[in-house]
CSV table of C-alpha atoms in Angstrom, one decimal:
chain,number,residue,atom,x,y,z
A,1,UNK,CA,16.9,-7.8,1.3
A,2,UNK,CA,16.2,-11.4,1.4
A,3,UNK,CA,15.4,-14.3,-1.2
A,4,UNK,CA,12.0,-15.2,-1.6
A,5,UNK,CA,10.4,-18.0,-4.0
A,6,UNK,CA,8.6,-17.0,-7.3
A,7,UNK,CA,6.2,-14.1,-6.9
A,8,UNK,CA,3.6,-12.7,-9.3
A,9,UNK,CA,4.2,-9.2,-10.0
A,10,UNK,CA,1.9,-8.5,-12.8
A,11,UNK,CA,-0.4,-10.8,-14.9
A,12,UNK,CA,2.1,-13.5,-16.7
A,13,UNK,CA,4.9,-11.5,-14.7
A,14,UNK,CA,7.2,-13.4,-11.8
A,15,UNK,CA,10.1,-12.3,-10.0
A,16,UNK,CA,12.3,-14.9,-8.3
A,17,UNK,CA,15.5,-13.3,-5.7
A,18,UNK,CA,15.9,-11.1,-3.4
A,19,UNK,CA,13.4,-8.6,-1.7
A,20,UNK,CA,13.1,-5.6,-0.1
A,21,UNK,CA,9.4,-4.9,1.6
A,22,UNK,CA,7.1,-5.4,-1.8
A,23,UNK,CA,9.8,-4.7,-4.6
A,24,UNK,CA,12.6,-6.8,-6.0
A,25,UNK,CA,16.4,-5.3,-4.5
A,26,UNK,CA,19.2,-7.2,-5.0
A,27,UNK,CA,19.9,-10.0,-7.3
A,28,UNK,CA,17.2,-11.7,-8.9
A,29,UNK,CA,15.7,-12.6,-12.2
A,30,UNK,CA,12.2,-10.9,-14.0
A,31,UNK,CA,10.4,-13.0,-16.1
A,32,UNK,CA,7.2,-12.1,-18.9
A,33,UNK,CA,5.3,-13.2,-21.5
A,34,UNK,CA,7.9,-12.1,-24.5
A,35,UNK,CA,11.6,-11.7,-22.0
A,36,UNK,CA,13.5,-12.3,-19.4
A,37,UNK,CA,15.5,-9.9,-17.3
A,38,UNK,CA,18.7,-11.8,-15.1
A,39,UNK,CA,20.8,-9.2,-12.6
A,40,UNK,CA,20.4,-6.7,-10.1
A,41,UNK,CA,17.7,-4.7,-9.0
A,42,UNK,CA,17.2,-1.5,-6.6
A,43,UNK,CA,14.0,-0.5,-5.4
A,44,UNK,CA,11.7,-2.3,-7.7
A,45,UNK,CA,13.9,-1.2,-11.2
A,46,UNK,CA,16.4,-2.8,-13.0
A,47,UNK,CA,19.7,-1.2,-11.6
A,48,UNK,CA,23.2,-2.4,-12.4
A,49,UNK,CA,24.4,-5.7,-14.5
A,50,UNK,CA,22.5,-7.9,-16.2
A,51,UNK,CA,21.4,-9.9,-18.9
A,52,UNK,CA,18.3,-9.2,-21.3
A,53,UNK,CA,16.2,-12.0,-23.3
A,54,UNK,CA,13.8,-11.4,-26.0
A,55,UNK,CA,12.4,-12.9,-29.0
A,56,UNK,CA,14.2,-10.8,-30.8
A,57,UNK,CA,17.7,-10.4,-28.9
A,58,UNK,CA,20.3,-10.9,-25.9
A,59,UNK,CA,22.3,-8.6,-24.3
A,60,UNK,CA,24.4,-8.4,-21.6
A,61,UNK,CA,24.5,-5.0,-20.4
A,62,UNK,CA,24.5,-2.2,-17.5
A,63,UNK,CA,21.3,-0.6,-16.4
A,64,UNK,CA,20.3,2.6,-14.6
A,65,UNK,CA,16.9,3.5,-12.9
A,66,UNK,CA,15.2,0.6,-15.4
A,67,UNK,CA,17.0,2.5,-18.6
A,68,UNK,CA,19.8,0.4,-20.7
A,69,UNK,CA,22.9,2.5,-20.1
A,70,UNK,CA,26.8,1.8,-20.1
A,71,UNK,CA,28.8,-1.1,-22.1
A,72,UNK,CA,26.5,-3.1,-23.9
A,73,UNK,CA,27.3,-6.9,-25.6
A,74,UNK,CA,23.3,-7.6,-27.9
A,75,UNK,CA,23.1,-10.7,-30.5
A,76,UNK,CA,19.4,-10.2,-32.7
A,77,UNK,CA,17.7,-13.4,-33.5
A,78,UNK,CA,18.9,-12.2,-37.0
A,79,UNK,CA,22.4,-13.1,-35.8
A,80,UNK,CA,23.7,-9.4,-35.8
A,81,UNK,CA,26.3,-8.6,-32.8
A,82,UNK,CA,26.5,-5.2,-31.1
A,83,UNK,CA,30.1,-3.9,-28.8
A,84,UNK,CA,29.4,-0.8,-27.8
A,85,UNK,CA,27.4,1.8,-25.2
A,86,UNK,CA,23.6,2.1,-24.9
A,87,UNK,CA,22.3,5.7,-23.6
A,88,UNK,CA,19.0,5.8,-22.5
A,89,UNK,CA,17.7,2.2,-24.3
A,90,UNK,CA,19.4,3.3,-27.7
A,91,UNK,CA,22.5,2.0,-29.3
A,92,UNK,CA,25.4,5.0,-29.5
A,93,UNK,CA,28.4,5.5,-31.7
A,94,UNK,CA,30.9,4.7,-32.3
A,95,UNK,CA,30.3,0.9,-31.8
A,96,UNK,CA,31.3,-2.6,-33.5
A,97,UNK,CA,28.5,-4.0,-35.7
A,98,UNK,CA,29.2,-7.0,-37.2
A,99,UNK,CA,26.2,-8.3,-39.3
A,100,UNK,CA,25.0,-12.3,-39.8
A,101,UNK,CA,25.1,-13.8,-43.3
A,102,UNK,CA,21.6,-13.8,-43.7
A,103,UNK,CA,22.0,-9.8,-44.5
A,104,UNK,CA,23.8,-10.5,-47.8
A,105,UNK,CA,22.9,-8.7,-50.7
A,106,UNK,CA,22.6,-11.1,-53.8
A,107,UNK,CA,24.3,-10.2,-57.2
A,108,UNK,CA,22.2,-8.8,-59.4
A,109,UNK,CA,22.4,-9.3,-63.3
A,110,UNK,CA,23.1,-6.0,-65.1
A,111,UNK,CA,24.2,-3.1,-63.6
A,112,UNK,CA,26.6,-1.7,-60.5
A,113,UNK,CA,27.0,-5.5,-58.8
A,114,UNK,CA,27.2,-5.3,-55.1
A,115,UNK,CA,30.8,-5.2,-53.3
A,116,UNK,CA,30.8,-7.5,-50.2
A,117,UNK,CA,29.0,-5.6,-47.4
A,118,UNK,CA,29.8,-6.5,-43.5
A,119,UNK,CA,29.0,-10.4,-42.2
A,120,UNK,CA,29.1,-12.1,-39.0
A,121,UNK,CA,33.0,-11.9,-39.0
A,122,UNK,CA,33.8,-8.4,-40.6
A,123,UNK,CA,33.2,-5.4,-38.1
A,124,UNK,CA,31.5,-2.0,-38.7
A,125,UNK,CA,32.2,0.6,-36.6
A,126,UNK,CA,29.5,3.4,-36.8
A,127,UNK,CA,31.3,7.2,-36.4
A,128,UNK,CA,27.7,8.3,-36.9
A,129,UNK,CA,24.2,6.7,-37.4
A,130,UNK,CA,20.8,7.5,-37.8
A,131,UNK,CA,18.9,6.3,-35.1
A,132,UNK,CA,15.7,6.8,-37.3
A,133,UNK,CA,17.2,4.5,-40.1
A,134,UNK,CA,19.3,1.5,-38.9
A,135,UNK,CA,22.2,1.0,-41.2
A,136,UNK,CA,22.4,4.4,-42.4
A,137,UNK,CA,25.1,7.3,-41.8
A,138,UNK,CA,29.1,7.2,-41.4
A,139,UNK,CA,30.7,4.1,-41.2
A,140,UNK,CA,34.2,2.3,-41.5
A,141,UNK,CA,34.2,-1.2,-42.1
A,142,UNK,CA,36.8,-3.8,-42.1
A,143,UNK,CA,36.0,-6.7,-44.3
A,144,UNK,CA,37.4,-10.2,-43.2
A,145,UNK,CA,39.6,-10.7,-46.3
A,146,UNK,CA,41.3,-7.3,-45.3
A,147,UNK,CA,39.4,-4.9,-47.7
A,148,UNK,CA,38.3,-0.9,-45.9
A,149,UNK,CA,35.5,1.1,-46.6
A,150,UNK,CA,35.5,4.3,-44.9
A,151,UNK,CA,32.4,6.6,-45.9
A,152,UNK,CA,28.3,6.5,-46.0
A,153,UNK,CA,26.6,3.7,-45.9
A,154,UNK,CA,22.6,2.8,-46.2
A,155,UNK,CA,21.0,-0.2,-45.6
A,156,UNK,CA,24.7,-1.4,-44.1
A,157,UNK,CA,25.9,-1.1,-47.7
A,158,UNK,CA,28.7,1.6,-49.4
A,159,UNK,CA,26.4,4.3,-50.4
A,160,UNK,CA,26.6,7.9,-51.2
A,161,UNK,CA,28.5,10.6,-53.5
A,162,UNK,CA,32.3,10.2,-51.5
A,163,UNK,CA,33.1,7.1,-50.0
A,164,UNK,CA,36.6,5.1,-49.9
A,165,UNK,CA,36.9,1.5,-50.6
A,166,UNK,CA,40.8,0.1,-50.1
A,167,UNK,CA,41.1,-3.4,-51.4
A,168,UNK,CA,43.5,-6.1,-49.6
A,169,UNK,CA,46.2,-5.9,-52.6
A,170,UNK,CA,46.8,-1.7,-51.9
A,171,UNK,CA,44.3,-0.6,-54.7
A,172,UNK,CA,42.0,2.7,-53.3
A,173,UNK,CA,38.7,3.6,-55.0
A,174,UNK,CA,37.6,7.1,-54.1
A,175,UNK,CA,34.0,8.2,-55.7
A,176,UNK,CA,30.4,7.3,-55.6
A,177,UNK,CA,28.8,4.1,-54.1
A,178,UNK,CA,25.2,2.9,-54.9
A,179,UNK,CA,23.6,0.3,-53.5
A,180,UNK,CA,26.8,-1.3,-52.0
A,181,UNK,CA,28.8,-1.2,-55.6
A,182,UNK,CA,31.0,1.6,-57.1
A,183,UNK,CA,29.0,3.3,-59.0
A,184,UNK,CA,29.2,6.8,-60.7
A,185,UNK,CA,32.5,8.6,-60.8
A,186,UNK,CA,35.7,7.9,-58.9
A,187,UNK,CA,39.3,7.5,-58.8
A,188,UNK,CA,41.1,4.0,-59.0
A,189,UNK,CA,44.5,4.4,-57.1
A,190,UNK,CA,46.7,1.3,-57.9
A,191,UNK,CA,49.3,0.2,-55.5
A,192,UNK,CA,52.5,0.9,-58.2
A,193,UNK,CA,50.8,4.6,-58.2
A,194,UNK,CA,48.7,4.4,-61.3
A,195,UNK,CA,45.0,6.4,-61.2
C-alpha cells in the first residue's frame, strides 16, 4: 500500500493514508459529514485499532471486517465512560459504566427520596443489561464515598423487588428499590448485628 493525499470516497466523504488499488489498506484516517474514523484499514473496511469520533461520542476501540469488536474505551457527549468489549457494534457485559453528573436524579419532596445513583467517578459494572433499554437489568455499583449496591437497576437507578444496598459505615439494606430509593419492604442490617 502506499500513502496518497485526500481522496473523495463518497459525497462529503475523504479518506487520507495509505492505499491499496482503489480502497483504503493500511493506516489512514475516514472522514464524513457527522464522524471521523483514525486507524487501520484492510481492503476498503475498518480492520484493527482505531479511534471513532461522533457528535455523540469517542471511542477508542478494535474493529473487525467494518464491525466494532474487542476492548472498547467510548466517552458520550453526555459525559458517560464505557471499559469494556463491544460484539458486533453493541456494548457487552460485564463492563464499567461510570455515568456524568448531568444524569443525577433531583430530590423529590414527599415520598421514597432518591439514594445517590452512579456519577462520573463511581463505577457500574453491568452482570446483565438490556440492550433494548439502556440502564436497565443487573448491576453492581460502587459509589465513590464507598457505598454498594448489588441488584436491578432501571434508568441506572436501584430498582426492583430484591436489591442490596451496603452503606460505607457496615449497615446492609436488603428489600425493594423504586425509583433509586428504598422503597417497600426490606431488612436494615446494622454493623453491631441489629435488624
Amino acid at each position: 500500500s502506499k500513502p496518497n493525499p485526500f481522496r473523495a470516497l463518497e459525497a462529503h466523504s475523504f479518506y487520507d493514508g495509505h492505499w491499496e488499488g482503489d480502497m483504503p489498506h493500511g493506516a489512514g484516517t475516514l472522514s464524513a459529514p457527522n464522524s471521523a474514523y483514525h486507524g487501520a484499514f484492510d481492503k476498503g473496511k475498518v480492520d484493527g485499532k482505531g479511534t471513532l469520533q461522533t457528535s455523540r461520542l469517542y471511542g477508542s476501540m478494535d474493529f473487525s471486517a467494518g464491525a466494532a469488536k474487542g476492548a472498547a474505551v467510548i466517552e458520550t457527549s453526555a459525559g458517560e465512560v464505557y471499559a469494556g468489549t463491544v460484539t458486533g457494534n453493541k456494548l457487552s457485559t460485564p463492563g464499567s459504566l461510570a455515568l456524568s453528573s448531568t444524569q443525577q436524579p433531583a430530590a423529590t419532596s414527599g415520598g421514597p427520596q432518591p439514594m445517590a445513583i452512579p456519577s462520573v467517578t463511581d463505577e457500574m459494572e453491568w452482570v446483565w443489561a438490556s440492550a433494548a433499554v439502556p440502564g436497565t437489568g443487573q448491576a453492581r455499583i460502587r459509589y465513590a464515598n464507598g457505598d454498594l449496591y448489588v441488584g436491578p437497576v432501571v434508568d441506572y437507578r436501584p430498582h426492583g423487588p430484591e436489591g442490596c444496598y451496603r452503606f460505607r459505615d457496615g449497615t446492609t439494606y436488603t428489600g425493594a428499590f423504586a425509583e433509586g430509593a428504598i422503597n417497600g419492604t426490606g431488612i436494615y442490617r446494622f454493623e453491631s448485628g441489629n435488624a
